[in-house]
mmCIF file of C-alpha atoms in Angstrom:
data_model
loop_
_atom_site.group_PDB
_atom_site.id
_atom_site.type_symbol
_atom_site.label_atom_id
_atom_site.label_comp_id
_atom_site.label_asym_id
_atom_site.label_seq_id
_atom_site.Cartn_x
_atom_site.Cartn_y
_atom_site.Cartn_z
ATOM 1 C CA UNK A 1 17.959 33.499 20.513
ATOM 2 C CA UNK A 2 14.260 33.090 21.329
ATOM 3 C CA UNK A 3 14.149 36.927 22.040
ATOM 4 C CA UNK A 4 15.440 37.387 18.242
ATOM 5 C CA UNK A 5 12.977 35.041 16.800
ATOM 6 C CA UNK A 6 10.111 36.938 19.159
ATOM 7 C CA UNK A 7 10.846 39.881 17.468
ATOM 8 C CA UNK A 8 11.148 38.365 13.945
ATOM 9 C CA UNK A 9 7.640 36.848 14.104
ATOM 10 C CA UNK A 10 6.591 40.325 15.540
ATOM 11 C CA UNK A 11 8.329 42.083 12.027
ATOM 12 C CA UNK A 12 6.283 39.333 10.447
ATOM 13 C CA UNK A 13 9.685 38.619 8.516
ATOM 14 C CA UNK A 14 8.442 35.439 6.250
ATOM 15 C CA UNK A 15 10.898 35.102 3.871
ATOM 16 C CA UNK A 16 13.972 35.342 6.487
ATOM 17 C CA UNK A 17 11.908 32.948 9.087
ATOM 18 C CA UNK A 18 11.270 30.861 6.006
ATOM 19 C CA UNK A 19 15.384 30.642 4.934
ATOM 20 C CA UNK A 20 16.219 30.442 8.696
ATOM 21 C CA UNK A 21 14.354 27.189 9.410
ATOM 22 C CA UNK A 22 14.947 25.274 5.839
ATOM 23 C CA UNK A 23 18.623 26.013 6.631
ATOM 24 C CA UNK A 24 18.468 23.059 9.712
ATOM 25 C CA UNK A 25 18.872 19.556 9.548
ATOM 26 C CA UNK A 26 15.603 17.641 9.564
ATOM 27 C CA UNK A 27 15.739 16.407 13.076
ATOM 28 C CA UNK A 28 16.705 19.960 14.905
ATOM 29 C CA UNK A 29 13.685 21.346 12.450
ATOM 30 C CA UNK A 30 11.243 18.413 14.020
ATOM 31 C CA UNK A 31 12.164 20.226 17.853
ATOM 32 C CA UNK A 32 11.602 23.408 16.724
ATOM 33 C CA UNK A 33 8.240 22.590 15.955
ATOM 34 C CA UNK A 34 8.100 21.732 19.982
ATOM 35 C CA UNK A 35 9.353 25.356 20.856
ATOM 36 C CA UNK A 36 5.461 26.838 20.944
ATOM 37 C CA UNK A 37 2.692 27.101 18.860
ATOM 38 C CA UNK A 38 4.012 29.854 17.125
ATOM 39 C CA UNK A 39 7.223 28.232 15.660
ATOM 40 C CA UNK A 40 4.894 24.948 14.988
ATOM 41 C CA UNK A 41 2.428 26.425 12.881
ATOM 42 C CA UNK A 42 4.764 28.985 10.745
ATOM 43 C CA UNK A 43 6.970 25.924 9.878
ATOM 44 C CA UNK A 44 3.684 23.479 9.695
ATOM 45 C CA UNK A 45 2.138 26.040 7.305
ATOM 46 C CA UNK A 46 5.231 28.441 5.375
ATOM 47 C CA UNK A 47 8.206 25.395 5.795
ATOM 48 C CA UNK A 48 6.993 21.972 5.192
ATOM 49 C CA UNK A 49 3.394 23.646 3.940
ATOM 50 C CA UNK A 50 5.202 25.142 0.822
ATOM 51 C CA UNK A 51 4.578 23.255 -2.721
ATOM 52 C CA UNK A 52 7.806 24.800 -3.868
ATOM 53 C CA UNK A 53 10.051 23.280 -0.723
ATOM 54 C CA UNK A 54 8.008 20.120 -0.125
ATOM 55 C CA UNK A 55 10.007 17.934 -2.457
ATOM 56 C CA UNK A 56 13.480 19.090 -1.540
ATOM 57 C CA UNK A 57 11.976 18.461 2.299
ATOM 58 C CA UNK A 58 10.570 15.152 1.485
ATOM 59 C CA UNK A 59 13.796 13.515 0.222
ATOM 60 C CA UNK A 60 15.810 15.396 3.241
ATOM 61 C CA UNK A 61 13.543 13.441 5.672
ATOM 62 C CA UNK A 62 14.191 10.297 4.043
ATOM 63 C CA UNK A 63 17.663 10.933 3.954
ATOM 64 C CA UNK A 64 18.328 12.113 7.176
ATOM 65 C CA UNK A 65 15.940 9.331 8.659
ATOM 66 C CA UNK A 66 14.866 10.009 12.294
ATOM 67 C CA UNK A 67 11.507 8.484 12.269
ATOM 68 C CA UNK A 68 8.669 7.925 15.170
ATOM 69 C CA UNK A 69 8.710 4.282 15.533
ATOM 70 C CA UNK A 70 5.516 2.283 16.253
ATOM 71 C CA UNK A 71 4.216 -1.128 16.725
ATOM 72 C CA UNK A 72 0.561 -1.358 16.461
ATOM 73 C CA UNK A 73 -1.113 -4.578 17.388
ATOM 74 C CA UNK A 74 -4.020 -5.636 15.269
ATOM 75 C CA UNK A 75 -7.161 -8.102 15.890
ATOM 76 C CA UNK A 76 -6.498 -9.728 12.915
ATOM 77 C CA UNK A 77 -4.301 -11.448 10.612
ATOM 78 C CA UNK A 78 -2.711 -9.535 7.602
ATOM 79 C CA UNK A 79 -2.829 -9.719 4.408
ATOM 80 C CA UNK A 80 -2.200 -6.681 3.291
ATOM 81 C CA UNK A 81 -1.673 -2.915 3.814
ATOM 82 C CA UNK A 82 -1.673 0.584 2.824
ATOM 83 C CA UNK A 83 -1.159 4.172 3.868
ATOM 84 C CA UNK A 84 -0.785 7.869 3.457
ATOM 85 C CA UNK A 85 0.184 10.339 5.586
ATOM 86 C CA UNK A 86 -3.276 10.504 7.571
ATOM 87 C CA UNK A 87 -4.422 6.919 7.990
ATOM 88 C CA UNK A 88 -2.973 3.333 7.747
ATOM 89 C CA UNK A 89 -5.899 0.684 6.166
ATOM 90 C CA UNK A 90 -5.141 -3.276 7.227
ATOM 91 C CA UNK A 91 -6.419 -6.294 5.469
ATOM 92 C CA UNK A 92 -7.283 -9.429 6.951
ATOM 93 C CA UNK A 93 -8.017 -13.331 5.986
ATOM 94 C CA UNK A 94 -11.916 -13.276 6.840
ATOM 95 C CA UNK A 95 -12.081 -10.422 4.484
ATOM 96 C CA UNK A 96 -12.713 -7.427 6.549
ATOM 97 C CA UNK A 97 -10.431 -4.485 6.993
ATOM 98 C CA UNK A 98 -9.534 -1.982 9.391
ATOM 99 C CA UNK A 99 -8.506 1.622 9.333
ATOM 100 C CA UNK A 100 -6.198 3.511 11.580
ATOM 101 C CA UNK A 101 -5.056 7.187 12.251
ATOM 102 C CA UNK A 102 -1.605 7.142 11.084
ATOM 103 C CA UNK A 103 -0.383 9.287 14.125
ATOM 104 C CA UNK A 104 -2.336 7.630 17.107
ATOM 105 C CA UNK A 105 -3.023 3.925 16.202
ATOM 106 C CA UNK A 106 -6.415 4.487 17.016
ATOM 107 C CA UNK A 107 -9.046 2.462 14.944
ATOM 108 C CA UNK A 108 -11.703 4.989 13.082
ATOM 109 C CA UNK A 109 -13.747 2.045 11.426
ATOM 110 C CA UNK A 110 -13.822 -1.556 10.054
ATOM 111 C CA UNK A 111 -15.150 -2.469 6.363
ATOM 112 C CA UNK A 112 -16.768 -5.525 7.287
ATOM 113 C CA UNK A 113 -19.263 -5.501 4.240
ATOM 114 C CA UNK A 114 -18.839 -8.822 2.833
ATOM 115 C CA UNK A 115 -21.425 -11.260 0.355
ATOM 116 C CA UNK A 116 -22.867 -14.143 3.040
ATOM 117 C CA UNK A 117 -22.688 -17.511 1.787
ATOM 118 C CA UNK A 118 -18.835 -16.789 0.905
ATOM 119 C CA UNK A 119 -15.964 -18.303 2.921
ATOM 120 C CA UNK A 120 -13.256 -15.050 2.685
ATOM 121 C CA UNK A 121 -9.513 -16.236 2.867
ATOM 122 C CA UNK A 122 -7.867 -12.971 2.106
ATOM 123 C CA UNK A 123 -8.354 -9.147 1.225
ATOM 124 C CA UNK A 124 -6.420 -6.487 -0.973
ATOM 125 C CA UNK A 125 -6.894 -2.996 0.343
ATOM 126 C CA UNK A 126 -5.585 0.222 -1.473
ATOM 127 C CA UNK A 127 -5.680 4.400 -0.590
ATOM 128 C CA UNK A 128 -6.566 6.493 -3.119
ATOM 129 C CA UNK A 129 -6.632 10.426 -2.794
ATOM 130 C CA UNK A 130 -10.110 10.378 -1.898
ATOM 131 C CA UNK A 131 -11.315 6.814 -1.345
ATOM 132 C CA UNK A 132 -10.419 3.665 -0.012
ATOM 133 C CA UNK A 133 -10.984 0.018 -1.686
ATOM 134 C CA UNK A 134 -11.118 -3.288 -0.296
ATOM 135 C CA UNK A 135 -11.595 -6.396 -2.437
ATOM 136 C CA UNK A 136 -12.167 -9.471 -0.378
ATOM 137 C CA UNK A 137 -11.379 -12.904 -1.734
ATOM 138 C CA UNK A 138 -13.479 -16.454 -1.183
ATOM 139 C CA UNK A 139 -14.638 -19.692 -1.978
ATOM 140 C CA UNK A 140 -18.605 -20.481 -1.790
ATOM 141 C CA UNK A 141 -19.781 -23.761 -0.036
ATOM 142 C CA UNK A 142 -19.037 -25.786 -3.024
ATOM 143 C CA UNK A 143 -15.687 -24.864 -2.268
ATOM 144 C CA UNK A 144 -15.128 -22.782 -6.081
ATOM 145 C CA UNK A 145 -12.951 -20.122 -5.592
ATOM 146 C CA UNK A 146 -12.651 -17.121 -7.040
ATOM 147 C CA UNK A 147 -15.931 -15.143 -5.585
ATOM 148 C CA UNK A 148 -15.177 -11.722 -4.699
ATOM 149 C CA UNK A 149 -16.443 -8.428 -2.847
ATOM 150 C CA UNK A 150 -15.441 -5.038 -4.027
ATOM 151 C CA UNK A 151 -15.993 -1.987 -2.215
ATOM 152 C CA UNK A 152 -15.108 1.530 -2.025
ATOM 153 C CA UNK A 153 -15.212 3.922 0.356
ATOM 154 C CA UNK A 154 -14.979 7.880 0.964
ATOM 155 C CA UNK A 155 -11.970 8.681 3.023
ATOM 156 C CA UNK A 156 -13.987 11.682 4.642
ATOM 157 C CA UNK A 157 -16.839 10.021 6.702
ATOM 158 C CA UNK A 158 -16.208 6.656 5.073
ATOM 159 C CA UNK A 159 -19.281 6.125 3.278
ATOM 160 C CA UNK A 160 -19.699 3.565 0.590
ATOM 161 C CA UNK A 161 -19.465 4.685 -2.989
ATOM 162 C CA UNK A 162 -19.827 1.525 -4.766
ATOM 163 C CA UNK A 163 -20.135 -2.290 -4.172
ATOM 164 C CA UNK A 164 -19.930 -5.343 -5.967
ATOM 165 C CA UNK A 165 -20.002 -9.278 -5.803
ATOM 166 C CA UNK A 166 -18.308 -11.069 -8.951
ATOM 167 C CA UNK A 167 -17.486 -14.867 -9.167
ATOM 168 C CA UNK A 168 -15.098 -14.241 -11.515
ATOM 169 C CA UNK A 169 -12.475 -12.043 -9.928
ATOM 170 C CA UNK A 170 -10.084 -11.501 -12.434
ATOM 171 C CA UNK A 171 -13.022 -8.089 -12.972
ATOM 172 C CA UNK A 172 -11.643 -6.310 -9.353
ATOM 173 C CA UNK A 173 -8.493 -8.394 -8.534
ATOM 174 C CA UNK A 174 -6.391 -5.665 -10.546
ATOM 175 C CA UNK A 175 -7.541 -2.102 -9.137
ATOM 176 C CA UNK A 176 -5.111 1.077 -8.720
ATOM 177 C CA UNK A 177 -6.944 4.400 -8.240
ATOM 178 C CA UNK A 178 -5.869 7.468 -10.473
ATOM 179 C CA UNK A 179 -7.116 10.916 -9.778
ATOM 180 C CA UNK A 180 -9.733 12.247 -7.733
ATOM 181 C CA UNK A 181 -12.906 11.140 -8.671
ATOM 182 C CA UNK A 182 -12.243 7.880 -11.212
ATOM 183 C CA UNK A 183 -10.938 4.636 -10.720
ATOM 184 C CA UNK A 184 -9.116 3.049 -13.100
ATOM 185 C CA UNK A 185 -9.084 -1.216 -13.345
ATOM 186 C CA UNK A 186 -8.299 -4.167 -14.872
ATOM 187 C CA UNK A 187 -11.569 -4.211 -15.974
ATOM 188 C CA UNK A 188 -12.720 -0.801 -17.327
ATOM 189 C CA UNK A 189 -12.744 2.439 -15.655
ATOM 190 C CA UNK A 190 -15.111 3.371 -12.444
ATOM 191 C CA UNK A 191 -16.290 6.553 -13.390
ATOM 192 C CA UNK A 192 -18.593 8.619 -10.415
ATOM 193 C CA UNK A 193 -22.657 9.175 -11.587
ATOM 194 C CA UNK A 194 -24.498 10.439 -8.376
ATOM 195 C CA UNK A 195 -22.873 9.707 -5.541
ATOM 196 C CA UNK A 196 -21.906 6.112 -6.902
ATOM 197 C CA UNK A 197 -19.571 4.429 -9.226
ATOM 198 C CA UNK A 198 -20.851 2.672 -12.548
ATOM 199 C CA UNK A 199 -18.360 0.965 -14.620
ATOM 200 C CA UNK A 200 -17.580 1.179 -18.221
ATOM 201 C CA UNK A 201 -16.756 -1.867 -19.662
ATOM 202 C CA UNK A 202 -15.612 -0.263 -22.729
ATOM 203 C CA UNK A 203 -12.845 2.073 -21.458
ATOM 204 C CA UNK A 204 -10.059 0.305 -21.926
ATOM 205 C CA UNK A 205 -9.508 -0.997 -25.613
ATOM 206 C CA UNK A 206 -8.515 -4.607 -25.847
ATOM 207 C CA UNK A 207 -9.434 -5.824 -22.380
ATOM 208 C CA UNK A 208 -9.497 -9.055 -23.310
ATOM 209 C CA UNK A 209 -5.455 -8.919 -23.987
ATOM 210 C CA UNK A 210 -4.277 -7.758 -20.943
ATOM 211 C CA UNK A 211 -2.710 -9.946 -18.929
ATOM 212 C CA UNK A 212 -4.435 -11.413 -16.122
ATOM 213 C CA UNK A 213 -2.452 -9.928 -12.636
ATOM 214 C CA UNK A 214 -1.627 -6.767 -11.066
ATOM 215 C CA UNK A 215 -0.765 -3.543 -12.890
ATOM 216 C CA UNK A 216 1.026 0.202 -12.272
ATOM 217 C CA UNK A 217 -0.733 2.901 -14.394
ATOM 218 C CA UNK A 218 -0.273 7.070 -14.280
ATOM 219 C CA UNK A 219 -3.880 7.096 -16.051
ATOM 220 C CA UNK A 220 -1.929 6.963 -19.287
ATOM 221 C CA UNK A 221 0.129 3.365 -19.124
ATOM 222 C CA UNK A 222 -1.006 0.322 -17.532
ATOM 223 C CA UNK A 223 2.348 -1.884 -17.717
ATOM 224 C CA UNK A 224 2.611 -5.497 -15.913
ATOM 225 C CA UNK A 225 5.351 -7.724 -15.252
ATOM 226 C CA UNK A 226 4.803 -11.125 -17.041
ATOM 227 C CA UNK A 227 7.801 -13.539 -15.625
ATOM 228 C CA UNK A 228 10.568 -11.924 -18.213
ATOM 229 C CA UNK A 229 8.648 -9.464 -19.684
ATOM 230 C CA UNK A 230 7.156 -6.002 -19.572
ATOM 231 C CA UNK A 231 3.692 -5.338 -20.857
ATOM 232 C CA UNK A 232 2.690 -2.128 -21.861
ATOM 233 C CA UNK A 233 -1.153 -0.861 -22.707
ATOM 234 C CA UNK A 234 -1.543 3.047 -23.385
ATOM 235 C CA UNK A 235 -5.383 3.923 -21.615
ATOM 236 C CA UNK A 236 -7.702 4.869 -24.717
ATOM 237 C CA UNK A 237 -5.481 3.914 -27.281
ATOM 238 C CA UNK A 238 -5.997 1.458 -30.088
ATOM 239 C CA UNK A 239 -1.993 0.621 -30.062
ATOM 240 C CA UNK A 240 -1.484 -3.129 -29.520
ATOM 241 C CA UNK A 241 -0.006 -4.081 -26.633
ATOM 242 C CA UNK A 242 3.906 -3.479 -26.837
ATOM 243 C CA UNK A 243 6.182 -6.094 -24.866
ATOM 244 C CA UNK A 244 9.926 -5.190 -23.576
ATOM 245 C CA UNK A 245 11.951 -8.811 -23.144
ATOM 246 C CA UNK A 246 13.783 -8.994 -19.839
ATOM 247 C CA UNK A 247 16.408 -11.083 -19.208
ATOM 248 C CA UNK A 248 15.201 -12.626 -15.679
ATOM 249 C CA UNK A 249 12.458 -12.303 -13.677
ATOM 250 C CA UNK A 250 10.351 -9.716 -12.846
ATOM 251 C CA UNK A 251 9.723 -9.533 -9.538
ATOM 252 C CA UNK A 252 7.535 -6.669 -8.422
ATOM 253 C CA UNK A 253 6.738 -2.821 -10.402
ATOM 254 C CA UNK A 254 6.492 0.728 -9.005
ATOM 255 C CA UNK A 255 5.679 4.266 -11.104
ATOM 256 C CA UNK A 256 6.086 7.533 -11.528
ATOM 257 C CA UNK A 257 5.343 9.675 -14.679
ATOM 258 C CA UNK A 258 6.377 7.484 -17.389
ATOM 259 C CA UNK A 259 9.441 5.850 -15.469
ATOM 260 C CA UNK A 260 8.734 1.868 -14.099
ATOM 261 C CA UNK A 261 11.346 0.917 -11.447
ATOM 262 C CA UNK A 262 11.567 -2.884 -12.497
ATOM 263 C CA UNK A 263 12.424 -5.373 -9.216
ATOM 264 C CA UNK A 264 13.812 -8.511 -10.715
ATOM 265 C CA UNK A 265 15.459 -11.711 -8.780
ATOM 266 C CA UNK A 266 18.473 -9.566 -7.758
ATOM 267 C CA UNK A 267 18.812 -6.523 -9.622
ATOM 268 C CA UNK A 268 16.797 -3.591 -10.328
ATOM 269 C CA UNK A 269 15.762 -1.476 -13.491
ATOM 270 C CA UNK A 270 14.145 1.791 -14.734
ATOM 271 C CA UNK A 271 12.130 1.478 -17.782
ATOM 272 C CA UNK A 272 11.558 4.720 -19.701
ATOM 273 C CA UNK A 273 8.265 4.565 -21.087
ATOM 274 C CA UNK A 274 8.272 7.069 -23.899
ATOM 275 C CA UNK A 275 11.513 5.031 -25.070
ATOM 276 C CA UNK A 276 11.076 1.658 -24.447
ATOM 277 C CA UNK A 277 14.653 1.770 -22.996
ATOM 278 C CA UNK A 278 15.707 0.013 -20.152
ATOM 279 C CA UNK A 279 18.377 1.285 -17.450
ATOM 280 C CA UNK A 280 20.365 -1.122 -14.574
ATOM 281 C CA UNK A 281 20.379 0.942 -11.766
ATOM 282 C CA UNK A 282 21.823 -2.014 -9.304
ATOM 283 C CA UNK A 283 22.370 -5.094 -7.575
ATOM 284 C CA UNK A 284 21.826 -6.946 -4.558
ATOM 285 C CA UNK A 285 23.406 -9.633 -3.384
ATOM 286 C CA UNK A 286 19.728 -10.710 -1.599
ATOM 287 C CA UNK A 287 16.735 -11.542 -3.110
ATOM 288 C CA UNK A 288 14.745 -8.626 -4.146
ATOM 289 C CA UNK A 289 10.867 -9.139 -2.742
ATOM 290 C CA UNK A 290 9.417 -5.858 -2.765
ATOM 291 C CA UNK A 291 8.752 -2.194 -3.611
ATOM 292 C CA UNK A 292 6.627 0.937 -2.712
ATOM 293 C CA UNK A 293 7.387 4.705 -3.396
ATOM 294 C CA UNK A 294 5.712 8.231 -3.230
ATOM 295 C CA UNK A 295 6.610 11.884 -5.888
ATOM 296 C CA UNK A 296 9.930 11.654 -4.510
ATOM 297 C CA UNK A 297 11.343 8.448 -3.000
ATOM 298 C CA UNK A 298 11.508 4.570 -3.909
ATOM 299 C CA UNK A 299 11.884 1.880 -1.061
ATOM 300 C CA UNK A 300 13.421 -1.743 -2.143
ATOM 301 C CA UNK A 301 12.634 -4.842 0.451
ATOM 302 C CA UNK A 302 15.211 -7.687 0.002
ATOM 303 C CA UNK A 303 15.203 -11.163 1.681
ATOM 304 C CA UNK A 304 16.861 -10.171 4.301
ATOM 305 C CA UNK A 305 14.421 -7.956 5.643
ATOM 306 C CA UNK A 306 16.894 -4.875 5.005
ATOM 307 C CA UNK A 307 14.544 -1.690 3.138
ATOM 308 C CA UNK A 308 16.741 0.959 0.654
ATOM 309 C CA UNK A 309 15.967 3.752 -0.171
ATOM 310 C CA UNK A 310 16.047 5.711 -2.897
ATOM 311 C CA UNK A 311 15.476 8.995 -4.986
ATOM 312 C CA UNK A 312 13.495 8.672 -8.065
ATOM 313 C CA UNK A 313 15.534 11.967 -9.273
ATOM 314 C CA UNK A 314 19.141 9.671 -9.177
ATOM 315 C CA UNK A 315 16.745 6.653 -10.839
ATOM 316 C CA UNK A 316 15.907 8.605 -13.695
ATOM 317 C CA UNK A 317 18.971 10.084 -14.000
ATOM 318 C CA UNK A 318 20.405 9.172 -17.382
ATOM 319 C CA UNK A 319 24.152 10.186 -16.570
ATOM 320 C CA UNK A 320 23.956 8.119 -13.210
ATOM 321 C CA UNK A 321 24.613 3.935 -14.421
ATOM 322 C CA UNK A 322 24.374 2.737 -10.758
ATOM 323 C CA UNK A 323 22.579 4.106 -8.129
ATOM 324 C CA UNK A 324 23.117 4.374 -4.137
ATOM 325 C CA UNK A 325 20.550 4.341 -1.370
ATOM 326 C CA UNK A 326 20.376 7.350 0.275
ATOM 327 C CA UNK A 327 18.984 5.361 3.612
ATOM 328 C CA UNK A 328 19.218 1.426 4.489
ATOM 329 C CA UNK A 329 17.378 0.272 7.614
ATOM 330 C CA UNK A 330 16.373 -3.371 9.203
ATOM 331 C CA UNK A 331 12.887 -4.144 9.681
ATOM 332 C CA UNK A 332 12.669 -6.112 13.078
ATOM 333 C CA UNK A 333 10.799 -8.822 11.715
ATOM 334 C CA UNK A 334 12.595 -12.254 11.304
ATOM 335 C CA UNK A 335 13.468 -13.722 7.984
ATOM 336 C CA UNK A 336 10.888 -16.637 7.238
ATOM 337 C CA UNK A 337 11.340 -18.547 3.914
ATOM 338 C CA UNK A 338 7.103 -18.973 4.399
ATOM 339 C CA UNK A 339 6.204 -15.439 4.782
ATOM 340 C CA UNK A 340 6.733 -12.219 3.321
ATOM 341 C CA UNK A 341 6.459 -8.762 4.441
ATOM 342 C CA UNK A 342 4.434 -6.237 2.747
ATOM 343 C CA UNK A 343 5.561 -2.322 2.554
ATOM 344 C CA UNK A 344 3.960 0.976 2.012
ATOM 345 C CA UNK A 345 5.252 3.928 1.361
ATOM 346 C CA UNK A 346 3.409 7.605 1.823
ATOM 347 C CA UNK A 347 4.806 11.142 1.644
ATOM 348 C CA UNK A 348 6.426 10.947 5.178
ATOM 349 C CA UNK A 349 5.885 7.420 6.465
ATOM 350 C CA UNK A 350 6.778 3.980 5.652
ATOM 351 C CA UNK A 351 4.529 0.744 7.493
ATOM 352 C CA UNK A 352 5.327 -2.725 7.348
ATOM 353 C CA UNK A 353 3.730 -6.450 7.899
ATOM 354 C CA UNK A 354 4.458 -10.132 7.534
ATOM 355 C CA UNK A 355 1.654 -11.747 5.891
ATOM 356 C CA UNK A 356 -0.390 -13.435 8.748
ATOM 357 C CA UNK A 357 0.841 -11.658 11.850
ATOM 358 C CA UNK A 358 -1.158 -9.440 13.264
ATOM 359 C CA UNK A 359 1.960 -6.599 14.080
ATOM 360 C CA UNK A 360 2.409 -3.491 11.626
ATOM 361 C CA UNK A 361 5.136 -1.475 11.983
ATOM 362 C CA UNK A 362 5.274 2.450 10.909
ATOM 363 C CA UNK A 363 8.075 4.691 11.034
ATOM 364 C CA UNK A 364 6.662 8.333 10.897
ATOM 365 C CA UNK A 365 8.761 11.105 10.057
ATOM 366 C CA UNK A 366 6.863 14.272 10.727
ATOM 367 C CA UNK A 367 4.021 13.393 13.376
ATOM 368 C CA UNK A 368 2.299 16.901 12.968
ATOM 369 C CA UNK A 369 1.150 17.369 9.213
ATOM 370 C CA UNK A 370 1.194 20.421 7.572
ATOM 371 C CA UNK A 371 -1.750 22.200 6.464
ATOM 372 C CA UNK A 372 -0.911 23.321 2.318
ATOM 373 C CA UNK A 373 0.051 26.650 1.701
ATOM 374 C CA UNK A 374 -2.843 28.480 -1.047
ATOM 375 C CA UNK A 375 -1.674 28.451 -4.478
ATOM 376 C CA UNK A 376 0.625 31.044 -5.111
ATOM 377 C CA UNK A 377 2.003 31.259 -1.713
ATOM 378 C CA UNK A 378 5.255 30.697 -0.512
#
């Protein structure tokens, strides 16, 4: 068999090579990339490198579900987390953070910028395509909370792009990053000037309105969850804000597009934006806590500890009234009715954390990534 594929790389025979290996179950495809360099970097590069067979890979891998499984140990406590599918960034309660190489473990720097003076408690960390923020959260030594440290960073070389120091933090509390080189928050849009960020206060029409905790946005919607209802603000747009009633509540938000996958006590919902309409996709019979997705797949934590997954093709399916999980694993973390893990989701790999341990848990499933085929190759 190896002689045949010898003499198929030889023919440089692309397309066949190309059908041959897409044709195998995710797992077998994972060995073959084991089988020498040459088999590694034609599938790295023409199998899982190709835009037009990513996504139909991606949800394969999810569905088939063989990952790596790791347990790093970390110096600190957590209180938060976030990923893609080259590095893993952990928060901690003195306000600091670490980041990781997904693959290894290995630590490749700490954010330790932080206002003196300020007694840190917590910090928020999110990964954007290009940058990496951390917003640290205090009390000053009258004891007044709400002082906060905002920073972002460069993901190549991690140098600082912009910092701040508010003692009101309701101005950085609610960031998401959108794009390559803007930020868009709670509080008006981060645009880049030089090297740095400035902000524009003025972005966002009716700031004032929104409500006052975390968002989703595409760069088009900003929507929040407000106990039984949805809140939705269109970017730019001198619309009020509309409101969709729910009838429990709202739990936790994810996005893609337009579509909002609504977590609520013990059911779940897609909301279509451009609509207003609202689809039950299913039920639990645990307490829904959490949710994280990437393009292509939508993970659901319940109180049990137990992580579904799903497709975000079968959520926004219109002819489909209840959806299955096309995976359902245990994290091995025991249920505590004081703590609650957090989960992010990348591309190809999925890492978890209870609040205040200092474990973080990542299930990998493909180790060696891909470098992107050019546009226009397949």
């Amino acid at each position: 068999m190896r002689d045949i594929m010898s003499e198929l790389f030889k023919w440089d025979q692309d397309i066949f090579l190309q059908n041959l290996f897409i044709s195998l179950d995710t797992k077998t495809l994972r060995r073959c990339c084991e089988v020498s360099k040459l088999w590694r970097e034609f599938i790295n590069r023409r199998v899982w490198g190709c835009a037009r067979l990513r996504p139909g890979l991606i949800v394969r891998l999810w569905t088939d579900f063989h990952p790596v499984q790791q347990e790093l140990v970390v110096r600190g406590a957590v209180t938060s987390i976030a990923c893609d599918d080259q590095i893993m960034v952990c928060g901690y309660t003195d306000g600091t953070c670490e980041v990781f190489n997904e693959e290894t473990g290995e630590c490749i720097d700490t954010f330790d910028d932080n206002e003196e003076g300020i007694h840190y408690t917590s910090s928020k960390v999110t990964v954007g395509e290009n940058i990496i923020e951390k917003i640290s959260y205090g009390s000053d030594q009258s004891d007044r909370a709400g002082n906060s440290y905002f920073g972002i960073w460069r993901k190549i070389a991690f140098q600082k792009m912009f910092e701040s120091v508010q003692d009101d933090e309701k101005d950085y509390v609610y960031l998401l990053d959108h794009g390559k080189d803007e930020k868009l928050s709670k509080a008006g849009k981060y645009q880049k000037s030089g090297g740095m960020y400035k902000i524009l206060e003025d972005s966002l029409k009716d700031v004032k309105y929104l409500p006052k905790r975390d968002f989703c946005t595409d760069g088009i919607y900003f929507v929040f969850g407000m106990q039984h209802e949805i809140c939705i603000c269109e970017v730019r747009c001198e619309t009020k804000i509309r409101k969709v009633s729910m009838e429990s509540n709202i739990v936790n938000l994810t996005m893609r597009d337009h579509n909002v996958l609504i977590l609520q006590d013990f059911k779940f919902s897609v909301l279509d934006l451009d609509t207003d309409k609202i689809c039950l996709k299913g039920e639990n019979s645990f307490q829904l806590i959490s949710t994280s997705s990437n393009a292509q797949i939508v993970s659901i934590l319940d109180a049990q500890n137990f992580i579904k997954l799903y497709t975000w093709t079968d959520l926004t399916n219109p002819n489909l009234p209840t959806c299955l999980p096309i995976h359902t694993f245990s994290l091995p973390i025991p249920t505590s009715p004081y703590t609650i893990p957090c989960i992010c989701l990348s591309q190809t790999t999925l890492i978890a954390a209870t609040t205040g341990s200092n474990s973080i848990f990542s299930y990998q499933l493909w180790r060696d990534r891909p470098q992107l085929a050019r546009d226009g190759e397949e």
